[in-house]
Structures are given as structure tokens and as C-alpha cells.
Amino acid sequence: MASSGSGLLKLASLMLAVMVVVSAPKAAKAAVTCGDVVNHLMPCVSYVSNGGPLPDACCNGVKGLYGEAQTSADRQNVCKCIKSAVNGIPYSGFNLGLAAGLPDKCGLHLPYKISPSTDCNKVQ
């Protein structure tokens, strides 16, 4: 079931990136790479895959990515990168629910629903 774990990593990355890129504050800053996104969100994979206690490292990563994805172009790029990585990977409502709940659990209050159907081109 190695592909299932890989798929859940990609799902976790997608969901977190979507929430982060859509909500990050606007300011000029260097582009965030796909590698940056993976590095920030890796500590969240176990939680999004299995539930249980939320690791501090996960919220630290979410907040770090939130702080780095500062321009609309950066947020759109991160969103597109993650959506591309998860394309065709199966996930469950359980995983989506855990991923969607991460902003609140990490103290980030977002004015929209976290969803894999987010249109990255509309991310501001």
C-alpha cells in the first residue's frame, strides 16, 4: 500500500497548500517552490492520513508556508503545483475533513471552505 501513503501525502499537501495559498497576506516576496511546500507540509501527512494528535511541527509548517506564500502569483503557483501532484490520487472524506480542519486547529481562520475543487486561477 505504498501508493496509498504517497497519495495521502499528496492529498495532505494539496489541502494544506490550498488553504495557505488562498489566505496568505499580500506582500512582495520571492516565489515559493514545490519543494518548499513539501518541506513545510510533510509533518502533517500522518495526521491527515490517520487522525490522532496534531503534531506541533505540522502547525509550524502550515504557518511557515502561510507566511512565505505572500503574493497572488506565489499562492496560485503553490496551488497549481499541489493540485498537479495530487491529480488522480484517491482520498476519502475522512482525509478531506482532517485537512480542511487544519487551519482552525493551527490558529488560522480562513473565510472559505478548503476543497480540492478550488480554482487556483482565482486565488488572490
Coordinates of C-alpha atoms in Angstrom, one line a residue:
M1 CA 0.0 0.0 0.0
A2 CA 2.9 2.3 -0.6
S3 CA 1.0 4.2 -3.3
S4 CA -1.8 4.8 -0.8
G5 CA 0.6 6.5 1.6
S6 CA 2.1 8.5 -1.3
G7 CA -1.4 9.6 -2.3
L8 CA -2.2 10.7 1.2
L9 CA 0.9 12.7 1.3
K10 CA -0.1 14.4 -1.9
L11 CA -3.6 14.9 -0.6
A12 CA -2.3 16.5 2.6
S13 CA -0.1 18.7 0.6
L14 CA -2.9 19.8 -1.7
M15 CA -5.3 20.6 1.1
L16 CA -2.8 22.5 3.1
A17 CA -1.4 24.4 0.2
V18 CA -4.9 25.4 -1.0
M19 CA -5.8 26.8 2.4
V20 CA -2.4 28.5 2.8
V21 CA -2.2 30.0 -0.7
V22 CA -5.7 31.3 -0.7
S23 CA -5.4 33.0 2.7
A24 CA -1.8 34.3 2.8
P25 CA -1.3 38.0 3.3
K26 CA -0.3 40.1 0.3
A27 CA 3.2 41.4 0.0
A28 CA 6.1 41.2 -2.4
K29 CA 8.4 38.2 -1.8
A30 CA 10.3 35.5 -3.6
A31 CA 8.4 32.7 -5.2
V32 CA 7.6 29.6 -3.1
T33 CA 8.7 26.4 -4.8
C34 CA 7.0 23.0 -4.8
G35 CA 9.9 21.8 -2.7
D36 CA 9.2 24.5 -0.1
V37 CA 5.6 23.4 0.0
V38 CA 6.5 19.7 0.6
N39 CA 9.1 20.6 3.2
H40 CA 6.6 22.7 5.1
L41 CA 3.7 20.2 4.9
M42 CA 5.5 16.9 5.4
P43 CA 4.9 16.9 9.2
C44 CA 1.1 16.9 8.5
V45 CA 1.0 13.7 6.5
S46 CA 0.5 11.3 9.4
Y47 CA -2.3 13.5 10.9
V48 CA -4.2 13.9 7.6
S49 CA -3.7 10.2 6.8
N50 CA -4.7 8.7 10.2
G51 CA -6.0 11.4 12.5
G52 CA -4.8 11.4 16.1
P53 CA -2.8 14.1 17.8
L54 CA -1.8 17.1 15.6
P55 CA 2.0 17.4 15.7
D56 CA 3.3 20.9 16.6
A57 CA 5.6 20.5 13.6
C58 CA 2.6 20.4 11.3
C59 CA 1.2 23.7 12.5
N60 CA 4.6 25.2 12.4
G61 CA 4.9 24.1 8.8
V62 CA 1.4 25.4 7.9
K63 CA 2.2 28.8 9.5
G64 CA 5.6 28.9 7.8
L65 CA 4.1 28.3 4.4
Y66 CA 1.3 30.8 5.1
G67 CA 4.0 33.4 5.8
E68 CA 6.0 32.6 2.7
A69 CA 3.2 32.5 0.1
Q70 CA 2.7 36.2 0.1
T71 CA 1.8 37.3 -3.5
S72 CA -1.1 36.2 -5.5
A73 CA 1.3 34.7 -8.1
D74 CA 3.0 32.7 -5.4
R75 CA -0.3 31.4 -4.0
Q76 CA -1.5 30.5 -7.4
N77 CA 1.7 28.7 -8.2
V78 CA 1.7 26.7 -5.0
C79 CA -2.0 25.8 -5.6
K80 CA -1.3 24.6 -9.1
C81 CA 1.8 22.7 -8.1
I82 CA -0.1 20.8 -5.4
K83 CA -3.1 20.1 -7.5
S84 CA -0.9 18.7 -10.2
A85 CA 0.8 16.4 -7.7
V86 CA -2.5 15.0 -6.4
N87 CA -4.2 14.6 -9.7
G88 CA -5.7 11.1 -9.9
I89 CA -4.9 10.1 -6.3
P90 CA -7.8 8.7 -4.4
Y91 CA -8.7 10.1 -1.0
S92 CA -11.6 9.8 1.4
G93 CA -14.0 12.2 3.1
F94 CA -12.1 11.4 6.4
N95 CA -8.8 12.7 4.9
L96 CA -10.5 15.8 3.4
G97 CA -12.2 16.6 6.7
L98 CA -8.9 16.4 8.6
A99 CA -7.1 18.5 6.0
A100 CA -10.0 21.1 5.9
G101 CA -9.9 21.4 9.7
L102 CA -6.2 22.2 9.9
P103 CA -6.5 26.0 9.6
D104 CA -8.6 26.3 12.7
K105 CA -6.5 23.7 14.6
C106 CA -3.4 25.7 13.7
G107 CA -5.0 29.1 14.7
L108 CA -5.5 30.4 11.1
H109 CA -9.1 31.4 10.4
L110 CA -9.9 31.3 6.7
P111 CA -13.1 32.8 5.2
Y112 CA -13.7 29.9 2.7
K113 CA -14.0 26.1 2.6
I114 CA -10.9 24.0 1.9
S115 CA -11.7 21.9 -1.2
P116 CA -9.8 20.1 -3.9
S117 CA -12.1 21.9 -6.4
T118 CA -10.5 25.2 -5.7
D119 CA -9.8 27.2 -8.9
C120 CA -6.1 28.1 -8.5
N121 CA -6.5 30.9 -11.1
K122 CA -8.9 32.7 -8.7
V123 CA -6.6 32.5 -5.7
Q124 CA -5.7 36.1 -4.7

